[in-house]
Coordinates of C-alpha atoms and ligand atoms in Angstrom, one line a residue:
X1 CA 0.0 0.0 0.0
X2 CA 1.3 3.3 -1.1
X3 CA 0.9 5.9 1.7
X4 CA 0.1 9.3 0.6
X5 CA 2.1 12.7 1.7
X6 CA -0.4 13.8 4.3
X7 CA 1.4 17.1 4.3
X8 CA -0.7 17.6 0.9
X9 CA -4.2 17.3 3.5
X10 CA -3.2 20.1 4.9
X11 CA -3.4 22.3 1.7
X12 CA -6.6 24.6 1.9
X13 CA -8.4 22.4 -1.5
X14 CA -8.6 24.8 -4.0
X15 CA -5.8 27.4 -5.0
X16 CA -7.4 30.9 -4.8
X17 CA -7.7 31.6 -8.4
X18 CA -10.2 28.5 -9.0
X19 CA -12.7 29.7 -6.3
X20 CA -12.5 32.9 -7.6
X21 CA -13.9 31.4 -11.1
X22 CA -16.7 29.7 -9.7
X23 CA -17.8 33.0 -8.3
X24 CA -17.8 34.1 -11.5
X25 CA -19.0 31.3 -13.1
X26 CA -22.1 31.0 -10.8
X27 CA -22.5 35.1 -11.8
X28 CA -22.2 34.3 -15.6
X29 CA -25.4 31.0 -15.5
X30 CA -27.2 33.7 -13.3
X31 CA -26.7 36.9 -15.8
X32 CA -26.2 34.9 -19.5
X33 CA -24.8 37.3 -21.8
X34 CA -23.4 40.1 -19.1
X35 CA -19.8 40.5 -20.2
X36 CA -17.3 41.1 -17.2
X37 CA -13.3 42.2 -17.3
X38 CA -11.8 40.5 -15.2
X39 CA -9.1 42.9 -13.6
X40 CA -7.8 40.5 -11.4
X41 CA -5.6 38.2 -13.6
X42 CA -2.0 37.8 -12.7
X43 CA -1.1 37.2 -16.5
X44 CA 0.1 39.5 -19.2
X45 CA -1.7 40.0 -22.6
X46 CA 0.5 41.8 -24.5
X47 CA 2.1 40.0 -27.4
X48 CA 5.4 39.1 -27.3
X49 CA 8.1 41.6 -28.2
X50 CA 9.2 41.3 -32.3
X51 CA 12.6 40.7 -31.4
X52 CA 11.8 37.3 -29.4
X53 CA 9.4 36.4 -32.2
X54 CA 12.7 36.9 -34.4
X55 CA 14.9 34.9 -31.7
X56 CA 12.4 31.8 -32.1
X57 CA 12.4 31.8 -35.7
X58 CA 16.0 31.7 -36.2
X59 CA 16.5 29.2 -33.3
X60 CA 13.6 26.9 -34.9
X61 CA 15.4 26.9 -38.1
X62 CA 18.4 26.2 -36.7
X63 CA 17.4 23.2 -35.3
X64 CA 16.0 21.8 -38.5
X65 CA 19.4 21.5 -40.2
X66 CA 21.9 18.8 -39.2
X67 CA 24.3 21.0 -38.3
X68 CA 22.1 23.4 -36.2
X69 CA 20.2 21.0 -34.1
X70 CA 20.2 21.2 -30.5
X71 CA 19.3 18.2 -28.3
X72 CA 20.0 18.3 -24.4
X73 CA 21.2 21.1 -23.3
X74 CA 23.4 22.1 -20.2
X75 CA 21.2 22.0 -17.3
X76 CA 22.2 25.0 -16.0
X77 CA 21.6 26.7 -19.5
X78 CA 23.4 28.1 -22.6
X79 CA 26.3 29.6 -22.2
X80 CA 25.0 32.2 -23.9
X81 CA 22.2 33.5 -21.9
X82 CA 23.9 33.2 -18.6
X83 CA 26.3 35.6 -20.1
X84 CA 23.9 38.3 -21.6
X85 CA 22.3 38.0 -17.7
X86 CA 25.5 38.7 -15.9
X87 CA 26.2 41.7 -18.1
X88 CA 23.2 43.3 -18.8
X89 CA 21.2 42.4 -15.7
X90 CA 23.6 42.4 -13.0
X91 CA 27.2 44.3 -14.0
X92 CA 25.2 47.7 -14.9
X93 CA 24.0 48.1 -10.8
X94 CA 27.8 47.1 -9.9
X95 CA 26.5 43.7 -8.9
X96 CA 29.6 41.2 -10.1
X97 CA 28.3 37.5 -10.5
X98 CA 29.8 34.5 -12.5
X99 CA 27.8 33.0 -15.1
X100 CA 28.5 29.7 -13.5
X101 CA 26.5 31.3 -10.2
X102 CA 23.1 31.6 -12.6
X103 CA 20.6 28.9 -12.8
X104 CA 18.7 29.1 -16.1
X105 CA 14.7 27.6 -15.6
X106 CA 11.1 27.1 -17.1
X107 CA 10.0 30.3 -14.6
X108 CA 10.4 31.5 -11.2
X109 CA 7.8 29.5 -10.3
X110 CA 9.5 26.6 -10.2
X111 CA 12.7 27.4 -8.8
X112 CA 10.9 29.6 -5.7
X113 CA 8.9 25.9 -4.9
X114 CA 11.6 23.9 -5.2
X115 CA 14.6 26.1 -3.6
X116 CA 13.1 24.9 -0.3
X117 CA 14.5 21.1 -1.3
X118 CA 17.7 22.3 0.2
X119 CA 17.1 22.9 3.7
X120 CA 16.2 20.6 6.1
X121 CA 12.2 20.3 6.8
X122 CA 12.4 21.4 10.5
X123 CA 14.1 24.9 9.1
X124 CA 11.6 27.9 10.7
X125 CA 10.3 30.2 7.6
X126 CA 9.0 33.7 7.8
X127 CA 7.1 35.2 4.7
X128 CA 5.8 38.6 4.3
X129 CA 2.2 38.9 4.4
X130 CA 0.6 39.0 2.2
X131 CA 2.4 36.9 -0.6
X132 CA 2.1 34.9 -3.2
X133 CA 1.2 31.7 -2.2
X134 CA 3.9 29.4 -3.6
X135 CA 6.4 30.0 -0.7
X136 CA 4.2 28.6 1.8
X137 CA 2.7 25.8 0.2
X138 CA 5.7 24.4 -1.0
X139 CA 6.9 24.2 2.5
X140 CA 3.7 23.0 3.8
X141 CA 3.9 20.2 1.0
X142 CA 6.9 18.4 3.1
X143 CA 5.6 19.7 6.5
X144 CA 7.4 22.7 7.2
X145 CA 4.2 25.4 7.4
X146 CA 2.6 23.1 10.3
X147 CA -1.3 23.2 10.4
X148 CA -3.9 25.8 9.6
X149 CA -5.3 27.2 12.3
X150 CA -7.7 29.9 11.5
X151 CA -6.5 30.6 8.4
X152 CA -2.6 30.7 9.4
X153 CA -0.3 28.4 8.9
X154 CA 1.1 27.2 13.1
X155 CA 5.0 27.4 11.8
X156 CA 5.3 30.0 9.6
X157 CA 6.3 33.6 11.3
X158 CA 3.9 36.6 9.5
X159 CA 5.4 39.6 8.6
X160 CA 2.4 41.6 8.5
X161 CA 2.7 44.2 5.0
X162 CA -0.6 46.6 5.7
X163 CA -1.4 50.3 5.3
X164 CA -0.5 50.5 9.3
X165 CA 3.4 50.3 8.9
X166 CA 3.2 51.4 5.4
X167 CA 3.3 48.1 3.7
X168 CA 6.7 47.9 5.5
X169 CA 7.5 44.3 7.1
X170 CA 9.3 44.7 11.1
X171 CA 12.2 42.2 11.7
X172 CA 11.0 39.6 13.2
X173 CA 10.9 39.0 17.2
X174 CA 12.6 35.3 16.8
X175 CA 14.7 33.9 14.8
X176 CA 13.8 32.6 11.8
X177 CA 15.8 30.1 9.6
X178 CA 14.7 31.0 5.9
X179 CA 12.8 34.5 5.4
X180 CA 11.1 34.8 1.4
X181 CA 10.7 38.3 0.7
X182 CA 9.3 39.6 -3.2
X183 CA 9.7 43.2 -4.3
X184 CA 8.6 44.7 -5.9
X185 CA 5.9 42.9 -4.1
X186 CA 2.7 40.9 -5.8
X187 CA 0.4 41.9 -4.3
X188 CA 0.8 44.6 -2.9
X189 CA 2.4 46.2 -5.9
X190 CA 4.6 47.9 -3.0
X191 CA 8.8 48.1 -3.3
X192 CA 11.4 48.4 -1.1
X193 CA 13.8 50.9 -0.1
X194 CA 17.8 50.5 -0.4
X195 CA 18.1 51.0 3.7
X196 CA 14.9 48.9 4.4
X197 CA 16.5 45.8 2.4
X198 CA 20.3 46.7 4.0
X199 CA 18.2 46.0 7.4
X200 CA 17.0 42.8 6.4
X201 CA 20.7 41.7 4.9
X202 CA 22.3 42.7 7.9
X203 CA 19.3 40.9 10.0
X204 CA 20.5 37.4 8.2
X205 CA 24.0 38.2 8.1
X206 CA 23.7 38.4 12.0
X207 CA 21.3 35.8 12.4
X208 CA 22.5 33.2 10.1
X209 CA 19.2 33.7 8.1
X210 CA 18.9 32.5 4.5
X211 CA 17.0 35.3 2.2
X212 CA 14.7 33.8 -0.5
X213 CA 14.5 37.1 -2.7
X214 CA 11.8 36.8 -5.4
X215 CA 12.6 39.5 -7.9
X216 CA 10.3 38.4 -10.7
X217 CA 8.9 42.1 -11.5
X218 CA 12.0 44.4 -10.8
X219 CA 11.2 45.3 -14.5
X220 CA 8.4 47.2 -13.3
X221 CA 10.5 49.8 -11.0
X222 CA 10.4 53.4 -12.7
X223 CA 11.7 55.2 -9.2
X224 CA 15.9 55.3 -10.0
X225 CA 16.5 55.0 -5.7
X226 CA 14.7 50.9 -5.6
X227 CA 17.1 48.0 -5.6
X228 CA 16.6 45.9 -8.6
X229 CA 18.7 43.0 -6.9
X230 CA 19.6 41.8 -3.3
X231 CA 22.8 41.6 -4.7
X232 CA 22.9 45.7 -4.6
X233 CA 23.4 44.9 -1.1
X234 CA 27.2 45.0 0.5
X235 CA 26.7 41.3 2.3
X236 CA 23.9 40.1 0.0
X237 CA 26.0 37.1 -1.3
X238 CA 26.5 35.2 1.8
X239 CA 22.9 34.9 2.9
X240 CA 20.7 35.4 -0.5
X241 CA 18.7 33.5 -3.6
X242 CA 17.2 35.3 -6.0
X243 CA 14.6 34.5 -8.6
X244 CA 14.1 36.0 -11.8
X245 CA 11.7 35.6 -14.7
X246 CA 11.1 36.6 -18.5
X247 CA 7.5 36.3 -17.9
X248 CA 5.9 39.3 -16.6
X249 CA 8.6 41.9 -18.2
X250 CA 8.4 40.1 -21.7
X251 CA 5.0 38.7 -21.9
X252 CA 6.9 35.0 -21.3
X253 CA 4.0 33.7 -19.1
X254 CA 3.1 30.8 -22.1
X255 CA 7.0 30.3 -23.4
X256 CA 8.8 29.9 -20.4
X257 CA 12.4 30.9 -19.4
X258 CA 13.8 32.7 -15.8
X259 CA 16.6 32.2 -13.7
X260 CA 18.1 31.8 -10.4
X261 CA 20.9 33.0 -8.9
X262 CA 23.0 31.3 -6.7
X263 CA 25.8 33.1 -5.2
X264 CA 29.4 30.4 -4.2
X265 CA 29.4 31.9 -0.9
X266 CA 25.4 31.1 0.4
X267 CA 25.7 28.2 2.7
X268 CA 23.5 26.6 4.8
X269 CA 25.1 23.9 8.2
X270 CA 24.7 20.8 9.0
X271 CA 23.8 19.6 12.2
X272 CA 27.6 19.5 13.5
X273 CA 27.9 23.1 11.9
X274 CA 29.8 22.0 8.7
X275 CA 28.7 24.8 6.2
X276 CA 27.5 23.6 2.8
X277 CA 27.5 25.6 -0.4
X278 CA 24.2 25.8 -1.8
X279 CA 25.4 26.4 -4.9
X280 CA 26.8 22.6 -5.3
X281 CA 23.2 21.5 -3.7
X282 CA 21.6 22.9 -6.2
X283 CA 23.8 22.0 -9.2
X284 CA 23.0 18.3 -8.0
X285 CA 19.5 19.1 -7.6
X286 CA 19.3 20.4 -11.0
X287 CA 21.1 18.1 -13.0
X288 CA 18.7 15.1 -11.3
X289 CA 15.6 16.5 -11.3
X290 CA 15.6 19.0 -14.5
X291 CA 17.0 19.0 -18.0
X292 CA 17.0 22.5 -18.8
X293 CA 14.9 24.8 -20.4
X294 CA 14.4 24.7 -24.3
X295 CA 17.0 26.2 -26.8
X296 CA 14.6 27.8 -28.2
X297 CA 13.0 29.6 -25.0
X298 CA 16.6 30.6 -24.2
X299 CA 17.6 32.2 -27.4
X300 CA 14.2 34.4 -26.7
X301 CA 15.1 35.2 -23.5
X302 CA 18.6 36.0 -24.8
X303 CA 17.2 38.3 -27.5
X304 CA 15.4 40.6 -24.8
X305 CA 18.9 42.4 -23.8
X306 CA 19.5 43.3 -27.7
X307 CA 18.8 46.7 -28.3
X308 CA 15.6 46.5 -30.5
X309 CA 14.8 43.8 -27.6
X310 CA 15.4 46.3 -24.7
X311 CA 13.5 49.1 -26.2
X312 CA 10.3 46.5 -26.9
X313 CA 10.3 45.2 -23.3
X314 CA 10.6 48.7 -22.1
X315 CA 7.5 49.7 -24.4
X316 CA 5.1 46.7 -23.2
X317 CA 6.4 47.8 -19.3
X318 CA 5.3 51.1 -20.4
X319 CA 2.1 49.9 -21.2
X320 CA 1.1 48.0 -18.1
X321 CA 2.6 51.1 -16.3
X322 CA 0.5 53.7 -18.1
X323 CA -3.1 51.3 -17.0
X324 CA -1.7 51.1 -13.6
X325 CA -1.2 55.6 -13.4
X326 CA -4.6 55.4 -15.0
X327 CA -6.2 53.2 -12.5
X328 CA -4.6 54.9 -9.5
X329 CA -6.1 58.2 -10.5
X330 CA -9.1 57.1 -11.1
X331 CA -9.6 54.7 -8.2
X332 CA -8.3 57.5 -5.8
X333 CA -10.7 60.1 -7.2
X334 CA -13.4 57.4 -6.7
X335 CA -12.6 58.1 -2.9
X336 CA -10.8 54.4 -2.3
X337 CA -7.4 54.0 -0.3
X338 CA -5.0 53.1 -2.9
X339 CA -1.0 51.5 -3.0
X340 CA 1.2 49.9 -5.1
X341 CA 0.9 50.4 -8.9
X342 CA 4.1 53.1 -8.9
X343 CA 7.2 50.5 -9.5
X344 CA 4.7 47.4 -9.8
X345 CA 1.9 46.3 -12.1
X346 CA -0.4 45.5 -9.1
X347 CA -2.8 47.7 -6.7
X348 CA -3.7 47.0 -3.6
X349 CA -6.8 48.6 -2.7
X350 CA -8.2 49.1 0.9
X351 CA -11.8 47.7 1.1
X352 CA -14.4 50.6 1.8
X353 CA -15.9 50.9 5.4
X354 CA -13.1 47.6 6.3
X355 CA -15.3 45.4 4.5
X356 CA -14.1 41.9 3.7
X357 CA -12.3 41.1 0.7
X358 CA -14.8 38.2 -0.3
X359 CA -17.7 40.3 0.1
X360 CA -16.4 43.3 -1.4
X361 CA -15.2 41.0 -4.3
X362 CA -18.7 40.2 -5.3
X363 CA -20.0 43.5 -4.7
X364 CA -17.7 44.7 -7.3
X365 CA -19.1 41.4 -9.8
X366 CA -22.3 41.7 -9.5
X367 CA -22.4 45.6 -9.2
X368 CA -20.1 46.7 -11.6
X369 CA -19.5 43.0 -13.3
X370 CA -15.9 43.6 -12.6
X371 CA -13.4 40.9 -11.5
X372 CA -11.3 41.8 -8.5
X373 CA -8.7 39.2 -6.6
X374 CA -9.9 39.4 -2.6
X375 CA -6.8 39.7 -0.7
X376 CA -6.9 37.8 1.9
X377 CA -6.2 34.9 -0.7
X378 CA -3.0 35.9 0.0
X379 CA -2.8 35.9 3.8
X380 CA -4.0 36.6 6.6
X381 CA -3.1 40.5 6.4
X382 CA -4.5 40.7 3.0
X383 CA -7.9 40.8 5.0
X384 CA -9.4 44.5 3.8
X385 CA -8.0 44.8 0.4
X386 CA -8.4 43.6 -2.8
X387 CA -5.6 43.4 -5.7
X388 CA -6.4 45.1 -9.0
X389 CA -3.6 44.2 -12.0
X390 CA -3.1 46.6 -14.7
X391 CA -1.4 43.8 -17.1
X392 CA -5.4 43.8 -19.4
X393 CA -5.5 46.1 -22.4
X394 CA -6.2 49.6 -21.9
X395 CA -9.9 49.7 -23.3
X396 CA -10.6 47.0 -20.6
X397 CA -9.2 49.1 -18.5
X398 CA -11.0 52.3 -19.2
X399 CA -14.4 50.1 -19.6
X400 CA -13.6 48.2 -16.4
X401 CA -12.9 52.0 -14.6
X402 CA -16.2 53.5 -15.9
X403 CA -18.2 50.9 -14.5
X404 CA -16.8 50.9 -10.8
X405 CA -17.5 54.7 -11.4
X406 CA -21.0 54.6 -12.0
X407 CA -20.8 51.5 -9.4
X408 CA -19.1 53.9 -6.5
X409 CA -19.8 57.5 -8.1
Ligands
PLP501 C1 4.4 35.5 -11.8 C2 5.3 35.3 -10.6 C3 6.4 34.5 -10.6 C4 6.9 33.6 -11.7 O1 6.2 33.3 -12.7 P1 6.9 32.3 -13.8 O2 6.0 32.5 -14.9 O3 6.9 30.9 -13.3 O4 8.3 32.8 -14.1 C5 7.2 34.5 -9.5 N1 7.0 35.2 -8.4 C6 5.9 36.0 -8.4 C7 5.7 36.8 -7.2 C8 5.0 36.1 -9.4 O5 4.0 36.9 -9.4

């Protein structure tokens, strides 16, 4: 008899984004032929930049000839890319990594699950909250989270994000083992500041804390005073992953490509205090249980830093940017409490007279047949607010901000 990994019980049963459909769903059999925008998808919709499109051309034609064919390729990933990432991602903010320390993937969605492999399962973990749900559940998957009780996991340490301390996280009280921090932040749409992050560096340099750092939208920062990278960080290299991904910057949410990095020095002990590289941890990790991402998906990543490539990813930014300016002005003037949205396709919007995110959620559907994401889906301290993206098209957009005017107005 095969026993099952009760950890999985544990899992609230259906991931946020599927009860939110059967809300709408259950609005759509009740009102046939209402049309609603959803504003609430964590996907992009802009197509992909011309000089990816190129990329994957020339790389499919290559691998029709003999000569041009590429079958496995090196775990880690092409030389190539791992190159263009050091130098046009990292060298330009005086961040020096090797190619060898980047981890090329199918998305950061993988790697921020699976990081947690490396660490024994009895490791404490703090998350900011709210957050995007992957940290946690991949650690409750092998038991790490504990229980829900009351709608918190019993061994994860909250680090309440709310309009109280101004969306920014306190230390924690404890120690803490592993701490997963994502700015700019989905979804809160909130960044961080250069001294806020050197506090939580120098918190796990003096703590012997490992930093998760998910920097999958740090595209999306227009102020020139946020970090892009931990890395910015004096210290940074001895306590710090980082995650990075093609797909909300160049609409790669469908082709797949991001990266890790994985810095020599970041070690983690054993029980008799021997430090372990993680870098080697993950290498071995890698080269079992992944064979790389497609040639083809990497020469489209590569072709983002080219110059036509730059200016195109810039552009579709600029788009998502220009809804999000849009929607902040408007949902301010409409009277509602309003952050995020300034370095970060997301807003986070304060519920009206504090009421819950649910309920507020189908006001909004059946009101002004427009599709919100309540956030307390994403933690406890997401109670209150709801998360607007700004990655539809702009006549959505408009429509979608016309309607919670009439709605609201
Ligand atoms: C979308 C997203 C990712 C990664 O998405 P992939 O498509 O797997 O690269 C990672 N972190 C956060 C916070 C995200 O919102």
């Amino acid at each position: 008899m095969a026993l099952v990994n009760e950890h999985f019980l544990k899992l609230p049963g259906n991931y946020l984004f599927a009860d939110i459909a059967k809300k709408v769903n259950a609005f759509k059999v009740q009102h046939p032929g209402e049309d609603i925008i959803s504003l609430g998808i964590g996907d992009v919709t802009r197509p992909l930049p011309p000089a990816v499109v190129s990329a994957i051309h020339k790389a499919a034609d290559e691998m029709a000839t003999e000569a041009g064919f590429r079958g496995y390729g090196p775990e880690q990933g092409y030389g190539f890319l791992r190159e263009a990432i050091v130098k046009n991602d990292f060298l330009p903010r005086g961040v020096h990594l090797d190619p060898s320390e980047i981890f090329v993937n199918d998305g950061a969605k993988s790697d921020t699950g699976n990081i947690q492999e490396l660490v024994r399962w009895d490791n404490s973990i703090g998350v900011t909250d709210p957050a995007y749900p992957v940290y946690i559940d991949s650690n409750a998957m092998i038991g790490r989270a504990g229980v829900v009780e009351d709608g918190r996991w019993s061994n994860v340490v909250y680090l309440p994000c709310t309009a109280g301390n101004g969306f920014v996280p306190q230390l924690p009280d404890r120690r803490v083992d592993i701490i997963y921090l994502c700015y700019p932040n989905n979804p809160t749409g909130t960044v961080i500041t250069k001294d806020e992050l050197r506090r939580w560096v120098n918190f796990a340099l003096r703590n012997d804390t490992l930093i998760f750092y998910d920097a999958a939208y740090e595209a999306y920062i227009q102020n020139p005073d946020i970090p892009h990278s931990i890395y910015e960080i004096r210290g940074a290299r001895r306590v710090a992953i980082e995650f990075h991904s093609y797909s909300k910057t160049a609409g790669f949410t469908g082709l797949r490509c991001g990266y890790t990095v994985v810095p020599k020095e970041v070690t983690a002990a054993t029980l008799t205090g021997e430090r372990i590289p993680l870098h080697t941890l993950w290498q071995r990790r890698q080269s079992t249980k992944f064979n790389g991402v497609s040639y083809i998906s990497q020469r489209a990543a590569e072709a983002t830093y080219s110059p036509e490539g730059r200016e195109q990813v810039r552009q579709a930014v600029g788009y998502y940017m220009e809804n999000a300016r849009i929607m902040r002005e408007q949902l301010t003037r409409l009277g509602l409490s309003v952050f995020g949205g300034e370095d970060a396709p997301y807003l986070w919007v304060q519920t009206p007279g504090g009421e819950s995110s649910w309920r507020f959620f189908e006001q909004m559907l059946y009101n002004a047949h427009v599709v919100c994401t309540p956030g307390v889906g994403f933690g406890p301290s997401g109670e209150g607010y709801v998360r607007f993206t700004s990655f539809g098209s702009r006549e959505d957009c408009q429509e979608a901000l016309g309607r919670l005017a009439r709605w609201i107005g």
